Short mmCIF file of C-alpha atoms in Angstrom, two decimals:
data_model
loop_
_atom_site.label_atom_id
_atom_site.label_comp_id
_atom_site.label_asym_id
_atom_site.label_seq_id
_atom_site.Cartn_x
_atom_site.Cartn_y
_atom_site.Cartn_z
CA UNK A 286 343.57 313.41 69.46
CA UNK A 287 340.42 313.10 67.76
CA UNK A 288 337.26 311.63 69.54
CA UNK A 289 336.56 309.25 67.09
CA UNK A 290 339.68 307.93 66.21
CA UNK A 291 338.03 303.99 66.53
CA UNK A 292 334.86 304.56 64.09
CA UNK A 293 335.61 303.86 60.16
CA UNK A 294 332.46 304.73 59.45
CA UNK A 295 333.06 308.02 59.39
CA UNK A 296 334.39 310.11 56.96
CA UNK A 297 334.71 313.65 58.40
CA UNK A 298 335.48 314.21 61.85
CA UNK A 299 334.41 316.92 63.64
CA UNK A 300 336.54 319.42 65.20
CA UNK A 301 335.90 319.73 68.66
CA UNK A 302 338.50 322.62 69.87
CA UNK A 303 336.15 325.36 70.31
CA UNK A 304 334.87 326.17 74.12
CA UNK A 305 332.05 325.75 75.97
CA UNK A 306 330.57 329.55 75.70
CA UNK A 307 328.33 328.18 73.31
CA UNK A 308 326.92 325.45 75.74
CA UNK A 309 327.00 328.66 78.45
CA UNK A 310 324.95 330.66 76.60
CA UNK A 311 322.10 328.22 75.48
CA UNK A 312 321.81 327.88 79.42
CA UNK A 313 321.34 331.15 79.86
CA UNK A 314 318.92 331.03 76.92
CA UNK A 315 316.90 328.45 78.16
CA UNK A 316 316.67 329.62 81.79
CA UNK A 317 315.47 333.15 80.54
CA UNK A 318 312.59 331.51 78.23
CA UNK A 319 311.98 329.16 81.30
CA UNK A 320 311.01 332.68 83.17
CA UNK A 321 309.43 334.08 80.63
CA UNK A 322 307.24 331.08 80.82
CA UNK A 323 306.46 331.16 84.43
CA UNK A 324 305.94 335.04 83.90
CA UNK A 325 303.19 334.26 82.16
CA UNK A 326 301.96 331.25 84.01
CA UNK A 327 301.12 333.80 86.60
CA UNK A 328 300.12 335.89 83.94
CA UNK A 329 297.00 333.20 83.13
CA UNK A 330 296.29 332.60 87.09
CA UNK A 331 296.20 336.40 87.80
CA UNK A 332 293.65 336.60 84.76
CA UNK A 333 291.53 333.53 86.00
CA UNK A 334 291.62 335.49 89.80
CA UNK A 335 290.34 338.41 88.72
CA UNK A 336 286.37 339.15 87.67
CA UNK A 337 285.25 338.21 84.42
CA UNK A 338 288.48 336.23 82.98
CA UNK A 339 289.40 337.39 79.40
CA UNK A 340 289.23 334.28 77.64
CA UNK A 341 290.85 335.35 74.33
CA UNK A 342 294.25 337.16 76.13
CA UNK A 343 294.60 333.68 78.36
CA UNK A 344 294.22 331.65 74.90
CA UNK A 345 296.65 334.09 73.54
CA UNK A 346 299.66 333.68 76.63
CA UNK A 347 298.97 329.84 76.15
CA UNK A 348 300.11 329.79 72.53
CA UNK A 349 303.04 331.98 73.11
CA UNK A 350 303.77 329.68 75.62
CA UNK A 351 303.58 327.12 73.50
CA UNK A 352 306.32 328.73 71.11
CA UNK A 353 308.46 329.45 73.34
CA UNK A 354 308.47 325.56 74.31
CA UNK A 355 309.21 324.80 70.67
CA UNK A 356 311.97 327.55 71.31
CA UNK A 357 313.18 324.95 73.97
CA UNK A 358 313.30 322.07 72.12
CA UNK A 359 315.17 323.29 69.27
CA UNK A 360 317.73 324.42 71.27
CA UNK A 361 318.46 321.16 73.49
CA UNK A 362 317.95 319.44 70.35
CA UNK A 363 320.21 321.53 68.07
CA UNK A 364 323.25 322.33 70.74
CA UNK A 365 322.59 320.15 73.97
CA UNK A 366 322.29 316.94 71.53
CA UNK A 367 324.51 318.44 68.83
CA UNK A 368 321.90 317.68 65.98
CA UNK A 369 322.90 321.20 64.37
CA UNK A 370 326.40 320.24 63.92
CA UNK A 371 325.61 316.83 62.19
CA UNK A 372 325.36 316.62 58.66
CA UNK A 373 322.03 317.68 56.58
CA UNK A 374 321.61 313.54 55.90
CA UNK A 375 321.08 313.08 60.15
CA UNK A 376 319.00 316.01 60.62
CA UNK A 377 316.63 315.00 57.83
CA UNK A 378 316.48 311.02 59.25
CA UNK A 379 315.15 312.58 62.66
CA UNK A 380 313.53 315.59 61.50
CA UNK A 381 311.05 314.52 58.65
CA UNK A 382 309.32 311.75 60.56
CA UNK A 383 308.74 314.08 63.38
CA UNK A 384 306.29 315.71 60.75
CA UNK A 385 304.08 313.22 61.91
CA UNK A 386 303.55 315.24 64.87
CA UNK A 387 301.71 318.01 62.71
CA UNK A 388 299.04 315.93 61.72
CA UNK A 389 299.36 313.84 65.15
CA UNK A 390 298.16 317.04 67.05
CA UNK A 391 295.89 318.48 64.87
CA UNK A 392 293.61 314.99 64.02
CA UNK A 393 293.46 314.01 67.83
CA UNK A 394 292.56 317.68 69.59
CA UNK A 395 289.94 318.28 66.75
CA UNK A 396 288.78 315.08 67.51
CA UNK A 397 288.40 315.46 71.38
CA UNK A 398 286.41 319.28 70.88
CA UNK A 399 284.28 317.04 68.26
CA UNK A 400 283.23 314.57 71.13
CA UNK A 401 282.97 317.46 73.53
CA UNK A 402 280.28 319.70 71.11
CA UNK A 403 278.61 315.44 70.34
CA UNK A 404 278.10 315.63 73.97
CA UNK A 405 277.04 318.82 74.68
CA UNK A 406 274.72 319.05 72.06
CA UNK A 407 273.01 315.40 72.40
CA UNK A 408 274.94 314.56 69.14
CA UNK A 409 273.11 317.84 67.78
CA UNK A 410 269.17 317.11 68.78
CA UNK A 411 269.56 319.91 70.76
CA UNK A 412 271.22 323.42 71.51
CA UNK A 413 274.35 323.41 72.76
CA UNK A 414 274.59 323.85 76.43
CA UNK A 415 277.16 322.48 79.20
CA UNK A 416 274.93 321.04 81.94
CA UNK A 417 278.01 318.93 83.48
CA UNK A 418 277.76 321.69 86.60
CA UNK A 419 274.42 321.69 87.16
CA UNK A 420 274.32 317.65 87.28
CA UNK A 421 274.08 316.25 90.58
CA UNK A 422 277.28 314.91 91.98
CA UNK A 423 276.47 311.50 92.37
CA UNK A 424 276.29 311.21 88.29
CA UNK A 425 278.81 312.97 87.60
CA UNK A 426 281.18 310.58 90.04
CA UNK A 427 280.06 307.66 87.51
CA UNK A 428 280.59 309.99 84.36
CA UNK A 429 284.18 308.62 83.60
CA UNK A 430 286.22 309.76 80.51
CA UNK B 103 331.75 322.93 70.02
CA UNK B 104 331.91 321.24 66.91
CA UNK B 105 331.59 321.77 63.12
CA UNK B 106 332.29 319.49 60.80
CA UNK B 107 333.43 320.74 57.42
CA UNK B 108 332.07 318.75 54.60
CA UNK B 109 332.98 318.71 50.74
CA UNK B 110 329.74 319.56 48.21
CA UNK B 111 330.32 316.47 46.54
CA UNK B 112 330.40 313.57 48.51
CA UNK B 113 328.76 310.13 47.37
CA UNK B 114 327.28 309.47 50.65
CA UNK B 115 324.76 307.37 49.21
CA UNK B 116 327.50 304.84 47.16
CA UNK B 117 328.48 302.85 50.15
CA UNK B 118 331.43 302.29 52.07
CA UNK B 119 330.74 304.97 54.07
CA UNK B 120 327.46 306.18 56.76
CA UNK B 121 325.58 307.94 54.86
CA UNK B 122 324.79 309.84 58.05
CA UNK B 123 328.61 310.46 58.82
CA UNK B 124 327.98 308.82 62.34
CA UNK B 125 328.58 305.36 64.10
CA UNK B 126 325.90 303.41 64.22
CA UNK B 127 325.48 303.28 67.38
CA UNK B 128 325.13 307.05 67.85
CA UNK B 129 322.32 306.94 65.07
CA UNK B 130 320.44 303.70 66.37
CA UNK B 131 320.25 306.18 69.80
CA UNK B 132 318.40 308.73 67.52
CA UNK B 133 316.45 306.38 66.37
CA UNK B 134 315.48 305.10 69.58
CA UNK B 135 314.96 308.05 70.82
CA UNK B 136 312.48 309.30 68.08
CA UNK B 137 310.59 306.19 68.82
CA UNK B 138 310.26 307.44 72.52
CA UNK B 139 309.43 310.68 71.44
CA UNK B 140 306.36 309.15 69.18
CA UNK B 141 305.56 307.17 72.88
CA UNK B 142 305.30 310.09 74.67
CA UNK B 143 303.44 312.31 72.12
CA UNK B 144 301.01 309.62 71.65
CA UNK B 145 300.67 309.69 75.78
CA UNK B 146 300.05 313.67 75.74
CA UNK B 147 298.23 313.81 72.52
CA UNK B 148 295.90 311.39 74.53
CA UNK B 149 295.83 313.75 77.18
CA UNK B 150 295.14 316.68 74.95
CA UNK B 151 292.42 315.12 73.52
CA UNK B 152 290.53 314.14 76.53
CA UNK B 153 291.38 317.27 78.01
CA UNK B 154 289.81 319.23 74.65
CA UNK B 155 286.57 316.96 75.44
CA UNK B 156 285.70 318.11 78.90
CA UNK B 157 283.85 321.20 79.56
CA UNK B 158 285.74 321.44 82.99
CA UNK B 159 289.73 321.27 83.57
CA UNK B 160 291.58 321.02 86.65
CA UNK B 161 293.13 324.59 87.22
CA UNK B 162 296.82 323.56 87.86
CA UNK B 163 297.78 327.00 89.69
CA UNK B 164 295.08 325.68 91.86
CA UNK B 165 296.38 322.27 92.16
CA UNK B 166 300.04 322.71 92.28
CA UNK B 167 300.52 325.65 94.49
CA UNK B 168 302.68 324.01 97.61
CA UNK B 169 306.37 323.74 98.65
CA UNK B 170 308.17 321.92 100.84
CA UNK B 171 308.43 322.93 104.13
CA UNK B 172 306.26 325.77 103.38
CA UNK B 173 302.75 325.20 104.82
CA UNK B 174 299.60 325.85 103.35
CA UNK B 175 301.22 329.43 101.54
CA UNK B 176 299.63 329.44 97.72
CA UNK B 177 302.93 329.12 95.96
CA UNK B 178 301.45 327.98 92.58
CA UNK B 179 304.25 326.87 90.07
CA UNK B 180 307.22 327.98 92.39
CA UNK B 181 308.04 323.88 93.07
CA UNK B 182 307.80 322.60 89.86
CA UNK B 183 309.85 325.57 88.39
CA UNK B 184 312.42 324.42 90.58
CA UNK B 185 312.33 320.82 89.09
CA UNK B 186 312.76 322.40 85.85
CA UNK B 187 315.82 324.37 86.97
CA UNK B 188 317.04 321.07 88.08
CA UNK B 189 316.70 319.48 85.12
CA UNK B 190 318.11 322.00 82.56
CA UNK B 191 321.07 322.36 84.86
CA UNK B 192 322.15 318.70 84.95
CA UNK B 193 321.33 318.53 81.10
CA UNK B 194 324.19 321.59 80.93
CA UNK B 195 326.47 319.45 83.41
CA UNK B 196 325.83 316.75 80.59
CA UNK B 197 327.26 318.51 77.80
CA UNK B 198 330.16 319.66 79.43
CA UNK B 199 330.87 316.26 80.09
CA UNK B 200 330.33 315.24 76.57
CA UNK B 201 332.96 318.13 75.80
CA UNK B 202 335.82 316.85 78.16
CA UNK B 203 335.37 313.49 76.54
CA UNK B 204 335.76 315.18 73.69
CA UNK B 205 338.98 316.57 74.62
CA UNK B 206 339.55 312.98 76.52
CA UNK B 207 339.87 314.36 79.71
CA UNK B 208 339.06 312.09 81.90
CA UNK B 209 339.13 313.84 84.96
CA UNK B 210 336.81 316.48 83.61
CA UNK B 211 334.01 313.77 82.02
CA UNK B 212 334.15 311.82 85.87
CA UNK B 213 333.68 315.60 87.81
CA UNK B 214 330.57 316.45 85.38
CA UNK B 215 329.38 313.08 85.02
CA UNK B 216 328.75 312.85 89.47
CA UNK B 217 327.23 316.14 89.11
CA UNK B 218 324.55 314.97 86.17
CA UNK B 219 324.02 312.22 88.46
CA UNK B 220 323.16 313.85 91.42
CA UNK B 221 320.76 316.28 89.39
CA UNK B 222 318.84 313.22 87.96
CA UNK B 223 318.85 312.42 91.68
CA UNK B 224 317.53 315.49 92.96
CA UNK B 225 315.08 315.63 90.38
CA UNK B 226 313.58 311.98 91.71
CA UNK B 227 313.63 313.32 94.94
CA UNK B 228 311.70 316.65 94.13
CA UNK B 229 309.18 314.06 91.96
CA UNK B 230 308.62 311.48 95.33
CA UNK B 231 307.83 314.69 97.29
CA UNK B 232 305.18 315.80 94.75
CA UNK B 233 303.34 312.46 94.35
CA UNK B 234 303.61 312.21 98.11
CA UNK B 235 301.82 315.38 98.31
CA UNK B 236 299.34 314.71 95.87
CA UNK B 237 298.63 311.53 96.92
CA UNK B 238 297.97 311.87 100.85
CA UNK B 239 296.96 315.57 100.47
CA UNK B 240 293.30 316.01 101.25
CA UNK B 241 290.84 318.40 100.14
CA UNK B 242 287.70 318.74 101.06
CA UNK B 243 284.28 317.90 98.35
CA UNK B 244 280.74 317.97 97.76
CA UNK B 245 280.06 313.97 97.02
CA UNK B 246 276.62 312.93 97.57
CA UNK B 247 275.21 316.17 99.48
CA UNK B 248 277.83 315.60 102.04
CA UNK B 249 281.75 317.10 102.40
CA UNK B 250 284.38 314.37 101.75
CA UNK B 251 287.83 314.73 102.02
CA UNK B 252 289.25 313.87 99.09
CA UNK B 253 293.35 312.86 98.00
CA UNK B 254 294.13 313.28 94.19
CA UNK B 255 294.80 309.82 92.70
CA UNK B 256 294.17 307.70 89.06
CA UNK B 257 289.98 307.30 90.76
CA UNK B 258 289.60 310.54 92.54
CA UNK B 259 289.82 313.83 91.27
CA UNK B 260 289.05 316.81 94.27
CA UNK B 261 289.18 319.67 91.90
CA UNK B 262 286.06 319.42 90.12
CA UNK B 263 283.49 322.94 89.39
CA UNK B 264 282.93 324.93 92.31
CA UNK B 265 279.45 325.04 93.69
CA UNK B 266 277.70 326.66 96.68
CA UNK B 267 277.19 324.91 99.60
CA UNK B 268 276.30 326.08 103.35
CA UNK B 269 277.26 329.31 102.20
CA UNK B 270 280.62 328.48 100.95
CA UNK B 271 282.28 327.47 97.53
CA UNK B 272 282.68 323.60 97.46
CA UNK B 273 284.50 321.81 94.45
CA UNK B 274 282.54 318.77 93.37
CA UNK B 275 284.52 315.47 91.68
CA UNK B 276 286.38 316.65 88.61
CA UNK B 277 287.44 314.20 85.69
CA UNK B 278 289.36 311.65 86.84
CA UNK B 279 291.11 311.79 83.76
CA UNK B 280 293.28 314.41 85.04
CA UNK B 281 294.81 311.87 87.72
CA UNK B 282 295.23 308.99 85.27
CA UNK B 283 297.50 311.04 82.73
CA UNK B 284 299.16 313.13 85.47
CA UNK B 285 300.71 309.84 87.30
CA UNK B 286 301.14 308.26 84.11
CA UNK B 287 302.68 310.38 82.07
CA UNK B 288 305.19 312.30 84.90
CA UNK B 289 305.84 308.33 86.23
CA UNK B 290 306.79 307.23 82.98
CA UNK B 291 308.95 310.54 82.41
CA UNK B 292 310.12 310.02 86.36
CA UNK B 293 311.10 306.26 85.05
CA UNK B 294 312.74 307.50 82.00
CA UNK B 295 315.08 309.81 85.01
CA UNK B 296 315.56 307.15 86.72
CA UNK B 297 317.43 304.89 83.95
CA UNK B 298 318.89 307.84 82.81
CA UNK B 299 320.73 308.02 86.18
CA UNK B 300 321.34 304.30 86.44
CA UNK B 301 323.37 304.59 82.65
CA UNK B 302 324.79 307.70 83.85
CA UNK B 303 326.14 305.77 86.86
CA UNK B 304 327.31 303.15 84.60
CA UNK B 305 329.14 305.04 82.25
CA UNK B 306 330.86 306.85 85.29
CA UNK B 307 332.11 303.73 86.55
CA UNK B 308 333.28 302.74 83.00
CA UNK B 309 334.78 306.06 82.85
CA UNK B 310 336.64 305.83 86.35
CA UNK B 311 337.96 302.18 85.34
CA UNK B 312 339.61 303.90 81.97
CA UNK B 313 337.74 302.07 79.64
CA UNK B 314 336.98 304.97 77.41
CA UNK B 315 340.79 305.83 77.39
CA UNK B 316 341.47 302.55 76.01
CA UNK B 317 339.05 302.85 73.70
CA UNK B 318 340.41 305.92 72.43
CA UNK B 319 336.86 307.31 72.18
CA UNK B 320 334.50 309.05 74.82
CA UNK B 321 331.68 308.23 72.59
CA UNK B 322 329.32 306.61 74.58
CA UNK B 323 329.32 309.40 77.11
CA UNK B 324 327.98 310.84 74.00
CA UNK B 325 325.12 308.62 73.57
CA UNK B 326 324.43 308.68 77.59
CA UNK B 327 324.48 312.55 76.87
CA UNK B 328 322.10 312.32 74.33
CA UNK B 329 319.31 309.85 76.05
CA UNK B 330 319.84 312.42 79.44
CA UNK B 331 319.36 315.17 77.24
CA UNK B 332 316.14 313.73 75.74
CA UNK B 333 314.71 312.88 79.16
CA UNK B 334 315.09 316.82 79.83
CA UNK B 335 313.21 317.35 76.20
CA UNK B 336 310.53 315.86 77.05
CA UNK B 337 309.94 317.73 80.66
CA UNK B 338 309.78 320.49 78.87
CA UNK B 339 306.73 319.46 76.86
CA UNK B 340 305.73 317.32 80.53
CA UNK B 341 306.16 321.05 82.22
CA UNK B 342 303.80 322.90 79.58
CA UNK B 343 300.74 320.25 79.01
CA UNK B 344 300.51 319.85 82.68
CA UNK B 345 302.02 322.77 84.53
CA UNK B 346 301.37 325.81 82.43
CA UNK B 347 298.51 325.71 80.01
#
């Protein structure tokens, strides 16, 4: 019997006879990229541990890390939420005006290392330095962002 | 799993039909929950951005390092990997609910539904324990020229830069920033769990008192699938801003 026997909206209905391997293995998928993940979370702590931090290798693990979350999503999105198996018309209506995100990101982080070299520099009157350590504590209690 | 096979040429676009090839109900959900997802990118974009103008961040291996049960041992991310396990697992229990409706088998949607439920549950339950923690767990600061001791809440922040003191390494106040977005932004993901169960119950019930078999249609277990699925989408972007990077 098909599942959506009661909806005349739709024209084609999908066939839902196959198994659940395919659910199976996108667990598996996600829980190995979930490892991977934490692999290199302690990765970045080990690194932050140790003497002298390399700065560019723990900037490095945080963007693969950030793939492999976009890994993530596309997968619950495409086969948890069965957005893959819908027709090109429903992916586009949720997938273009996601786009937004692009420029979403980019604008706002630029905009928050922008206020953070403003501040550091005096709004440029004067070399750049980060003096928020050596402050006293008392100012830096009333110093609220 | 499903395919749907689709001729090349059909009008979609000439009426009488969804264009979509979905009830409208299933694509008001994605709707919805692209609106949701715009909330809470907005909320970590906002935390990116404050984050990007600090010249100090709260280490997280430093902050969330403890376990239940387990002391003071430095455990950093073992907890909230478990949450994460949690989560992915009752999103799987989710689907396979969605498939036995699929194959209207009642039985089958009402086993996997109880065990998505008590996932979402355990999840809340792992969540209480952490804001418990952070919030009555003291640490000790450099305020004034004097220790304090310190809890982590939305005004106080104990993980600030390290200084010396007496000898010893001292944090002073960090941003209290890091508070603010880390109760807001897990509570309003913890409160997104927390509906997600209460509809989950719902449709359990419904299922249990064979309204879906009169229906002739599992579909909202569908669009209780996909909301639960989207709450576990967005702990995955939750679990990277604040856990990992």
């Amino acid at each position: 019997m098909s599942a959506h026997s009661a909806s005349p909206e739709i024209t084609f209905h999908a066939d839902h006879s196959g198994g659940t391997k395919k659910i199976w293995r996108t667990f598996w998928l996600l829980s190995v990229i979930t490892v991977i993940e934490l692999a290199i979370g302690l990765a970045i702590y080990n690194i932050h541990k140790g003497e002298a931090p390399n700065h560019t290798l723990v900037l490095m693990f945080k963007g693969v890390v950030c793939i492999l979350t976009l890994a993530k999503a596309y997968y619950i999105v495409s086969i948890f939420m069965h957005l893959g198996d819908e027709i090109r018309n429903m992916i586009m209506t949720i997938v273009v005006p996601l786009c937004l995100f692009i420029w979403f990101i980019i604008a706002f982080l630029w905009d928050g290392n922008s206020w953070k070299n403003l501040r550091n520099t005096d709004a440029g009157s004067r070399e750049y330095k980060t003096e928020q350590v050596a402050k006293p504590a008392a100012i830096e209690k009333g110093a609220k962002d | 799993m499903s395919t749907t096979a689709t001729p090349t040429n059909t009008k979609w676009w000439n009426g009488g039909r969804s264009p979509f090839n979905a009830s409208y109900g299933k694509v008001m959900m994605w709707y919805f929950l692209m609106s949701d997802a715009f909330t809470f990118g907005a909320f970590l974009i906002s935390y990116g951005t404050i984050r990007f103008s600090q010249n100090h961040w709260v280490d997280p291996n430093h902050v969330f390092n403890s376990f239940p049960f387990a002391g003071h041992a430095n455990l950093p991310l073992a907890f909230v990997s478990l949450m994460t396990f949690i989560l992915i697992f009752s999103s799987v229990t989710m689907v396979l609910a969605v498939h036995e409706g699929h194959n209207m088998n009642r039985k089958g949607v009402e086993k996997y539904m109880i065990l998505t439920i008590i996932g979402g549950i355990a999840f809340l339950s792992c969540q209480a324990w952490e804001w418990t923690h952070m919030l009555t767990g003291q640490h000790e600061v450099l305020v004034n020229g004097q220790i304090e001791l310190w809890n982590t809440t939305v005004s106080h922040n104990p993980f600030g830069p390290e200084v010396m003191f007496n000898g010893k390494e001292v944090a002073t106040p960090g941003p209290i920033a890091f508070g603010s977005y880390f109760f807001e932004i897990t509570g309003f993901h913890g409160f997104h769990v927390f509906s997600g169960v209460i509809i989950n119950i719902v449709m359990y019930i419904k299922t249990k008192m064979g309204h879906f078999d009169q229906r002739g249609h599992y579909e909202m277990i569908e669009k209780a699938g996909l909301y639960w699925h989207f709450v576990d989408l967005v702990w995955v972007f939750v679990f990277l801003c604040f856990y990992l990077i």
